[in-house]
Amino acid sequence: MQTMGEVRHDWTESEVRALFKLPFNDLLFRAQSIHRQHFDPNEVQVSTLLSIKTGSCPEDCKYCPQSAHYDTGLEKQRLMEVEAVLAKARQAKEAGSTRFCMGAAWKHPTERDMPYVLEMVKGVKEMGLETCMTLGMLKESQAQELAEAGLDYYNHNLDTSPEFYDKIITTRTYQDRLDTLGHVRDAGMKICSGGILGMGETAKDRIGLLRQLANLPQQPESVPINMLVKVEGTPLENVEDLDPLEFIRNIAVARIMMPKSHVRLSAGREQMSDELQAMAFFAGANSVFYGECLLTTPNPETHRDIQLFKRLGINMEQRIEASDAEQEQTINRDLQAQQDNALFYEAAN
């Protein structure tokens, strides 16, 4: 059994199953105890995610409204211009984000698009923001180019267990995903990789996903745990809802198995009550996407996030140097700015 807070890469299925079977209060207490060894329990890292190229993706991921295989009514958009992306990044920084994530609906980036993507990374990096991208599969050379441009994180989710994977995606293999993560690590970048819960998977699949992530040679620095957002027109639009307490159990087990990783509440937060989100933070989640839209599915409005943080006594993790007065002015300005619905919607409408 694990020494409290120890990073391990040899988790067995029986060990993880035993964690899931703990009484709920015991599980959360253990997760919170480990969380406090490595993080401020009242601090949350805040990221903003922008879709820089929307729709027409050749992948057939059954959960995704951006797939060209399904008719979801999503308006397709070409790759955004570099300056338009940088303008969104400036707005994100003013609203309190410390990391700016850019996502493109590609199977993999083309050589034609890479120069524009690299300019986006360089421009966002110059603002003092951490940079993150999700562009699909990467070749070794592309990962190296992104690293040299200053990309801090690359997001590439495993989505689910190896056994359930081909029930969700057939246009790329599980090994393809692991290979991309390997290229990212070899290039010296940090990894953001997690999965989606509520796709009709079994408890064993959820165990399998967390084992895959925790048993990587180096655990991801960021682990997004997504709740499926059911979108009309996708094959998963009528899948049965996951029990919210089961979702919290997954957050807690992820925290125990990956004690030094940021565990991120990602897609599905709009459907979560404040109480459920508060429980997720207690279970060890300490990162969120911030802003009104998460690629092409809704996210809680920014002012709701700020109000919830204030109610819970949670501070936004500060990686951008700012005085207390500047931070207070940022929060007040952000609350007023919510009158304008333009923020973060352009790329996803």
Short mmCIF file of C-alpha atoms in Angstrom, two decimals:
data_model
loop_
_atom_site.label_atom_id
_atom_site.label_comp_id
_atom_site.label_asym_id
_atom_site.label_seq_id
_atom_site.Cartn_x
_atom_site.Cartn_y
_atom_site.Cartn_z
CA MET A 1 0.00 0.00 0.00
CA GLN A 2 1.12 3.53 -0.80
CA THR A 3 3.04 5.69 1.63
CA MET A 4 0.98 8.88 1.93
CA GLY A 5 1.87 11.23 -0.91
CA GLU A 6 4.35 8.91 -2.64
CA VAL A 7 4.53 9.08 -6.45
CA ARG A 8 4.27 5.58 -7.88
CA HIS A 9 4.23 4.13 -11.39
CA ASP A 10 3.31 0.54 -10.55
CA TRP A 11 -0.35 0.70 -9.56
CA THR A 12 -2.20 -2.58 -9.88
CA GLU A 13 -5.85 -2.98 -10.77
CA SER A 14 -6.64 -4.49 -7.37
CA GLU A 15 -5.03 -1.56 -5.53
CA VAL A 16 -7.03 1.00 -7.49
CA ARG A 17 -10.23 -0.99 -7.07
CA ALA A 18 -9.62 -1.00 -3.31
CA LEU A 19 -9.41 2.81 -3.33
CA PHE A 20 -12.75 3.06 -5.14
CA LYS A 21 -14.32 0.75 -2.58
CA LEU A 22 -13.32 2.89 0.40
CA PRO A 23 -16.19 4.54 2.30
CA PHE A 24 -16.80 7.90 0.66
CA ASN A 25 -15.73 9.99 3.67
CA ASP A 26 -12.56 7.92 4.16
CA LEU A 27 -11.64 8.29 0.50
CA LEU A 28 -12.09 12.07 0.52
CA PHE A 29 -10.18 12.43 3.79
CA ARG A 30 -7.27 10.46 2.37
CA ALA A 31 -7.29 12.44 -0.89
CA GLN A 32 -7.44 15.78 0.95
CA SER A 33 -4.61 14.74 3.29
CA ILE A 34 -2.38 13.88 0.33
CA HIS A 35 -3.44 17.03 -1.51
CA ARG A 36 -2.26 19.20 1.39
CA GLN A 37 1.21 17.65 1.27
CA HIS A 38 1.85 19.08 -2.18
CA PHE A 39 -0.54 22.00 -2.73
CA ASP A 40 -2.18 24.93 -1.00
CA PRO A 41 -5.68 23.48 -0.35
CA ASN A 42 -7.29 26.87 -0.94
CA GLU A 43 -5.68 27.70 -4.26
CA VAL A 44 -6.81 26.81 -7.78
CA GLN A 45 -4.83 27.13 -10.99
CA VAL A 46 -6.84 28.94 -13.67
CA SER A 47 -6.56 28.40 -17.42
CA THR A 48 -8.44 29.76 -20.42
CA LEU A 49 -9.12 27.56 -23.45
CA LEU A 50 -9.72 28.98 -26.92
CA SER A 51 -10.70 27.05 -30.04
CA ILE A 52 -8.33 28.36 -32.70
CA LYS A 53 -9.76 26.10 -35.42
CA THR A 54 -13.27 24.69 -35.10
CA GLY A 55 -15.05 21.75 -36.71
CA SER A 56 -14.42 19.45 -39.71
CA CYS A 57 -12.17 17.14 -37.72
CA PRO A 58 -11.61 13.81 -39.54
CA GLU A 59 -11.55 11.86 -36.27
CA ASP A 60 -14.69 9.93 -35.27
CA CYS A 61 -14.59 10.48 -31.48
CA LYS A 62 -18.19 9.66 -30.51
CA TYR A 63 -18.39 12.41 -27.89
CA CYS A 64 -17.16 15.26 -30.05
CA PRO A 65 -19.34 17.87 -31.81
CA GLN A 66 -16.33 18.90 -33.90
CA SER A 67 -16.13 15.57 -35.72
CA ALA A 68 -16.93 15.75 -39.43
CA HIS A 69 -18.66 12.36 -39.04
CA TYR A 70 -21.64 13.86 -37.16
CA ASP A 71 -24.15 16.62 -37.85
CA THR A 72 -24.32 18.70 -34.67
CA GLY A 73 -25.06 22.08 -36.24
CA LEU A 74 -21.63 23.38 -35.28
CA GLU A 75 -20.41 26.29 -37.39
CA LYS A 76 -17.04 25.40 -38.86
CA GLN A 77 -14.20 27.91 -38.75
CA ARG A 78 -10.78 28.01 -40.32
CA LEU A 79 -7.61 28.55 -38.30
CA MET A 80 -7.82 31.92 -36.56
CA GLU A 81 -5.37 34.65 -37.48
CA VAL A 82 -2.43 35.00 -35.12
CA GLU A 83 -3.30 38.50 -33.92
CA ALA A 84 -6.91 37.49 -33.17
CA VAL A 85 -5.62 34.68 -30.95
CA LEU A 86 -3.21 37.04 -29.19
CA ALA A 87 -6.05 39.48 -28.53
CA LYS A 88 -7.97 36.71 -26.78
CA ALA A 89 -4.88 35.83 -24.76
CA ARG A 90 -4.58 39.43 -23.56
CA GLN A 91 -8.21 39.35 -22.43
CA ALA A 92 -7.61 36.05 -20.64
CA LYS A 93 -4.63 37.48 -18.75
CA GLU A 94 -6.65 40.53 -17.73
CA ALA A 95 -9.39 38.22 -16.42
CA GLY A 96 -6.95 36.40 -14.16
CA SER A 97 -5.84 33.37 -16.18
CA THR A 98 -2.26 32.20 -15.82
CA ARG A 99 -2.31 29.67 -18.65
CA PHE A 100 -3.69 30.10 -22.16
CA CYS A 101 -4.64 26.90 -23.98
CA MET A 102 -5.24 26.79 -27.72
CA GLY A 103 -7.13 23.91 -29.32
CA ALA A 104 -7.47 22.99 -33.00
CA ALA A 105 -9.81 20.34 -34.40
CA TRP A 106 -7.17 18.41 -36.31
CA LYS A 107 -6.10 14.80 -36.58
CA HIS A 108 -2.63 16.31 -36.65
CA PRO A 109 -1.24 19.74 -37.62
CA THR A 110 -0.10 20.16 -41.21
CA GLU A 111 3.26 21.59 -42.17
CA ARG A 112 1.37 24.48 -43.80
CA ASP A 113 -0.26 25.45 -40.49
CA MET A 114 2.74 24.94 -38.21
CA PRO A 115 4.33 28.41 -38.79
CA TYR A 116 1.12 30.14 -37.67
CA VAL A 117 0.79 27.87 -34.64
CA LEU A 118 4.39 28.58 -33.64
CA GLU A 119 3.80 32.35 -33.89
CA MET A 120 0.79 31.98 -31.58
CA VAL A 121 2.92 30.18 -29.00
CA LYS A 122 5.66 32.80 -29.15
CA GLY A 123 3.20 35.68 -28.87
CA VAL A 124 1.32 34.26 -25.89
CA LYS A 125 4.59 33.36 -24.17
CA GLU A 126 5.81 36.94 -24.52
CA MET A 127 2.78 38.10 -22.50
CA GLY A 128 4.01 36.15 -19.49
CA LEU A 129 1.32 33.49 -19.74
CA GLU A 130 1.98 29.76 -19.64
CA THR A 131 1.22 28.24 -23.02
CA CYS A 132 -0.69 25.06 -23.82
CA MET A 133 -1.89 23.56 -27.10
CA THR A 134 -3.94 20.60 -28.24
CA LEU A 135 -3.54 19.91 -31.95
CA GLY A 136 -4.04 16.18 -32.24
CA MET A 137 -1.22 13.74 -32.93
CA LEU A 138 2.32 15.09 -33.24
CA LYS A 139 5.35 13.87 -35.09
CA GLU A 140 8.63 13.96 -33.22
CA SER A 141 9.81 16.93 -35.30
CA GLN A 142 6.62 18.90 -34.64
CA ALA A 143 6.92 18.37 -30.89
CA GLN A 144 10.47 19.69 -31.05
CA GLU A 145 9.37 22.78 -33.00
CA LEU A 146 6.67 23.56 -30.45
CA ALA A 147 9.12 23.16 -27.59
CA GLU A 148 11.61 25.48 -29.25
CA ALA A 149 8.85 28.09 -29.74
CA GLY A 150 8.25 28.07 -25.99
CA LEU A 151 5.23 25.79 -25.55
CA ASP A 152 4.97 24.79 -21.90
CA TYR A 153 2.20 22.15 -22.00
CA TYR A 154 0.75 19.86 -24.62
CA ASN A 155 -2.73 18.42 -24.07
CA HIS A 156 -3.45 14.97 -25.45
CA ASN A 157 -6.05 13.01 -23.53
CA LEU A 158 -6.13 9.22 -23.35
CA ASP A 159 -9.93 9.58 -22.99
CA THR A 160 -10.63 6.15 -21.47
CA SER A 161 -9.14 2.72 -20.83
CA PRO A 162 -7.35 0.77 -23.59
CA GLU A 163 -10.13 -1.84 -23.47
CA PHE A 164 -12.99 0.64 -24.02
CA TYR A 165 -11.12 2.92 -26.41
CA ASP A 166 -12.20 1.34 -29.71
CA LYS A 167 -15.85 1.69 -28.66
CA ILE A 168 -15.34 5.46 -28.72
CA ILE A 169 -12.69 6.11 -31.40
CA THR A 170 -11.60 4.11 -34.45
CA THR A 171 -9.63 6.67 -36.47
CA ARG A 172 -6.52 6.51 -34.27
CA THR A 173 -5.21 3.92 -31.87
CA TYR A 174 -4.44 4.07 -28.19
CA GLN A 175 -0.79 3.56 -29.05
CA ASP A 176 -0.96 6.62 -31.34
CA ARG A 177 -1.91 8.68 -28.30
CA LEU A 178 0.85 7.19 -26.17
CA ASP A 179 3.36 7.84 -28.95
CA THR A 180 2.38 11.52 -29.09
CA LEU A 181 2.80 11.81 -25.31
CA GLY A 182 6.23 10.24 -25.71
CA HIS A 183 7.24 12.79 -28.37
CA VAL A 184 6.06 15.62 -26.11
CA ARG A 185 8.12 14.32 -23.17
CA ASP A 186 11.17 13.76 -25.32
CA ALA A 187 10.96 17.37 -26.51
CA GLY A 188 11.02 18.59 -22.90
CA MET A 189 7.44 19.83 -22.63
CA LYS A 190 4.98 19.16 -19.84
CA ILE A 191 1.95 16.97 -20.37
CA CYS A 192 -1.72 17.65 -19.85
CA SER A 193 -3.56 14.34 -20.22
CA GLY A 194 -6.72 12.92 -18.71
CA GLY A 195 -10.01 11.47 -19.80
CA ILE A 196 -13.77 11.67 -20.08
CA LEU A 197 -16.19 10.03 -17.67
CA GLY A 198 -19.79 9.13 -18.40
CA MET A 199 -19.37 7.72 -21.93
CA GLY A 200 -20.95 4.40 -21.00
CA GLU A 201 -17.72 2.93 -19.69
CA THR A 202 -17.60 0.52 -16.76
CA ALA A 203 -16.01 1.06 -13.37
CA LYS A 204 -13.18 -1.18 -14.58
CA ASP A 205 -12.59 1.20 -17.50
CA ARG A 206 -12.34 4.16 -15.14
CA ILE A 207 -9.79 2.21 -13.11
CA GLY A 208 -7.93 1.40 -16.34
CA LEU A 209 -7.76 5.06 -17.39
CA LEU A 210 -6.29 6.21 -14.07
CA ARG A 211 -3.79 3.35 -14.08
CA GLN A 212 -2.63 4.29 -17.57
CA LEU A 213 -2.07 7.91 -16.52
CA ALA A 214 -0.44 7.19 -13.16
CA ASN A 215 1.82 4.44 -14.52
CA LEU A 216 3.30 6.56 -17.31
CA PRO A 217 7.11 6.90 -16.92
CA GLN A 218 6.45 10.45 -15.72
CA GLN A 219 2.98 11.36 -14.51
CA PRO A 220 1.20 14.22 -16.33
CA GLU A 221 1.67 17.60 -14.68
CA SER A 222 -1.99 18.31 -15.42
CA VAL A 223 -4.79 15.72 -15.41
CA PRO A 224 -8.15 16.99 -16.76
CA ILE A 225 -11.11 14.94 -15.58
CA ASN A 226 -14.01 15.65 -17.93
CA MET A 227 -17.67 14.85 -17.41
CA LEU A 228 -19.24 14.00 -20.76
CA VAL A 229 -21.21 16.87 -22.26
CA LYS A 230 -23.91 15.15 -24.30
CA VAL A 231 -24.32 16.91 -27.64
CA GLU A 232 -27.26 16.28 -29.94
CA GLY A 233 -26.12 14.63 -33.15
CA THR A 234 -23.26 12.68 -31.58
CA PRO A 235 -23.54 8.91 -30.92
CA LEU A 236 -23.37 9.52 -27.16
CA GLU A 237 -26.20 12.04 -26.96
CA ASN A 238 -28.47 9.62 -25.07
CA VAL A 239 -25.94 7.77 -22.91
CA GLU A 240 -26.93 7.29 -19.27
CA ASP A 241 -25.71 9.98 -16.86
CA LEU A 242 -22.84 9.14 -14.52
CA ASP A 243 -23.60 9.31 -10.80
CA PRO A 244 -22.11 12.63 -9.58
CA LEU A 245 -20.67 10.93 -6.49
CA GLU A 246 -18.88 8.45 -8.75
CA PHE A 247 -17.37 11.45 -10.53
CA ILE A 248 -16.10 12.78 -7.19
CA ARG A 249 -14.65 9.35 -6.37
CA ASN A 250 -12.63 9.54 -9.59
CA ILE A 251 -11.29 12.97 -8.65
CA ALA A 252 -10.23 11.66 -5.24
CA VAL A 253 -8.59 8.51 -6.61
CA ALA A 254 -6.77 10.57 -9.26
CA ARG A 255 -5.43 12.82 -6.49
CA ILE A 256 -4.20 9.83 -4.45
CA MET A 257 -2.57 8.14 -7.44
CA MET A 258 -1.03 11.32 -8.91
CA PRO A 259 -0.27 13.40 -5.81
CA LYS A 260 1.88 16.04 -7.50
CA SER A 261 -0.30 16.60 -10.57
CA HIS A 262 -2.82 19.38 -10.98
CA VAL A 263 -6.20 17.64 -11.25
CA ARG A 264 -8.45 19.77 -13.42
CA LEU A 265 -12.21 20.09 -13.47
CA SER A 266 -12.75 20.42 -17.19
CA ALA A 267 -15.71 19.82 -19.53
CA GLY A 268 -19.07 19.34 -17.87
CA ARG A 269 -18.65 22.00 -15.18
CA GLU A 270 -21.67 23.96 -16.43
CA GLN A 271 -23.93 21.08 -15.37
CA MET A 272 -22.30 20.86 -11.93
CA SER A 273 -23.84 22.60 -8.94
CA ASP A 274 -21.67 24.81 -6.78
CA GLU A 275 -21.92 22.15 -4.08
CA LEU A 276 -20.60 19.44 -6.41
CA GLN A 277 -17.72 21.63 -7.51
CA ALA A 278 -16.90 22.42 -3.87
CA MET A 279 -16.80 18.69 -3.14
CA ALA A 280 -14.50 18.17 -6.13
CA PHE A 281 -12.09 20.78 -4.78
CA PHE A 282 -12.10 19.01 -1.41
CA ALA A 283 -11.44 15.70 -3.19
CA GLY A 284 -8.27 17.18 -4.70
CA ALA A 285 -9.20 19.10 -7.85
CA ASN A 286 -7.12 22.26 -8.02
CA SER A 287 -7.35 23.50 -11.59
CA VAL A 288 -10.20 24.76 -13.78
CA PHE A 289 -10.81 26.18 -17.20
CA TYR A 290 -12.06 29.72 -16.81
CA GLY A 291 -14.31 31.56 -19.23
CA GLU A 292 -17.65 31.19 -20.92
CA CYS A 293 -16.85 28.51 -23.47
CA LEU A 294 -14.77 25.35 -23.41
CA LEU A 295 -13.90 24.77 -27.08
CA THR A 296 -17.45 24.14 -28.37
CA THR A 297 -19.40 23.30 -25.21
CA PRO A 298 -20.56 25.73 -22.52
CA ASN A 299 -18.50 26.51 -19.43
CA PRO A 300 -19.66 28.43 -16.33
CA GLU A 301 -19.58 32.16 -16.85
CA THR A 302 -16.46 33.77 -15.47
CA HIS A 303 -18.28 35.82 -12.84
CA ARG A 304 -19.89 32.66 -11.45
CA ASP A 305 -16.44 31.14 -11.01
CA ILE A 306 -15.16 34.22 -9.20
CA GLN A 307 -18.19 34.31 -6.92
CA LEU A 308 -17.81 30.61 -6.09
CA PHE A 309 -14.11 31.05 -5.33
CA LYS A 310 -14.95 33.91 -2.98
CA ARG A 311 -17.65 31.89 -1.21
CA LEU A 312 -15.22 29.01 -0.71
CA GLY A 313 -12.25 31.17 0.25
CA ILE A 314 -10.31 29.88 -2.76
CA ASN A 315 -7.63 32.01 -4.37
CA MET A 316 -6.50 31.87 -7.96
CA GLU A 317 -2.97 30.50 -8.24
CA GLN A 318 -0.69 33.39 -9.07
CA ARG A 319 2.02 32.68 -11.62
CA ILE A 320 1.80 36.15 -13.12
CA GLU A 321 3.40 38.77 -10.90
CA ALA A 322 0.75 41.20 -9.69
CA SER A 323 0.18 43.20 -6.55
CA ASP A 324 -2.87 42.63 -4.35
CA ALA A 325 -4.33 45.89 -5.58
CA GLU A 326 -3.84 44.90 -9.21
CA GLN A 327 -5.47 41.53 -8.57
CA GLU A 328 -8.46 43.18 -6.89
CA GLN A 329 -8.82 45.59 -9.80
CA THR A 330 -8.67 42.64 -12.21
CA ILE A 331 -11.47 40.83 -10.38
CA ASN A 332 -13.66 43.95 -10.24
CA ARG A 333 -13.04 44.70 -13.91
CA ASP A 334 -13.86 41.10 -14.81
CA LEU A 335 -17.16 41.21 -12.94
CA GLN A 336 -18.17 44.32 -14.86
CA ALA A 337 -16.94 42.92 -18.17
CA GLN A 338 -19.45 40.08 -18.10
CA GLN A 339 -22.00 42.48 -19.57
CA ASP A 340 -20.15 41.92 -22.83
CA ASN A 341 -20.73 38.45 -24.28
CA ALA A 342 -17.91 38.74 -26.80
CA LEU A 343 -15.26 37.11 -24.61
CA PHE A 344 -14.13 33.70 -25.84
CA TYR A 345 -17.10 33.05 -28.12
CA GLU A 346 -15.76 34.03 -31.51
CA ALA A 347 -13.98 30.76 -32.24
CA ALA A 348 -16.75 28.45 -31.12
CA ASN A 349 -20.01 30.00 -32.33
#
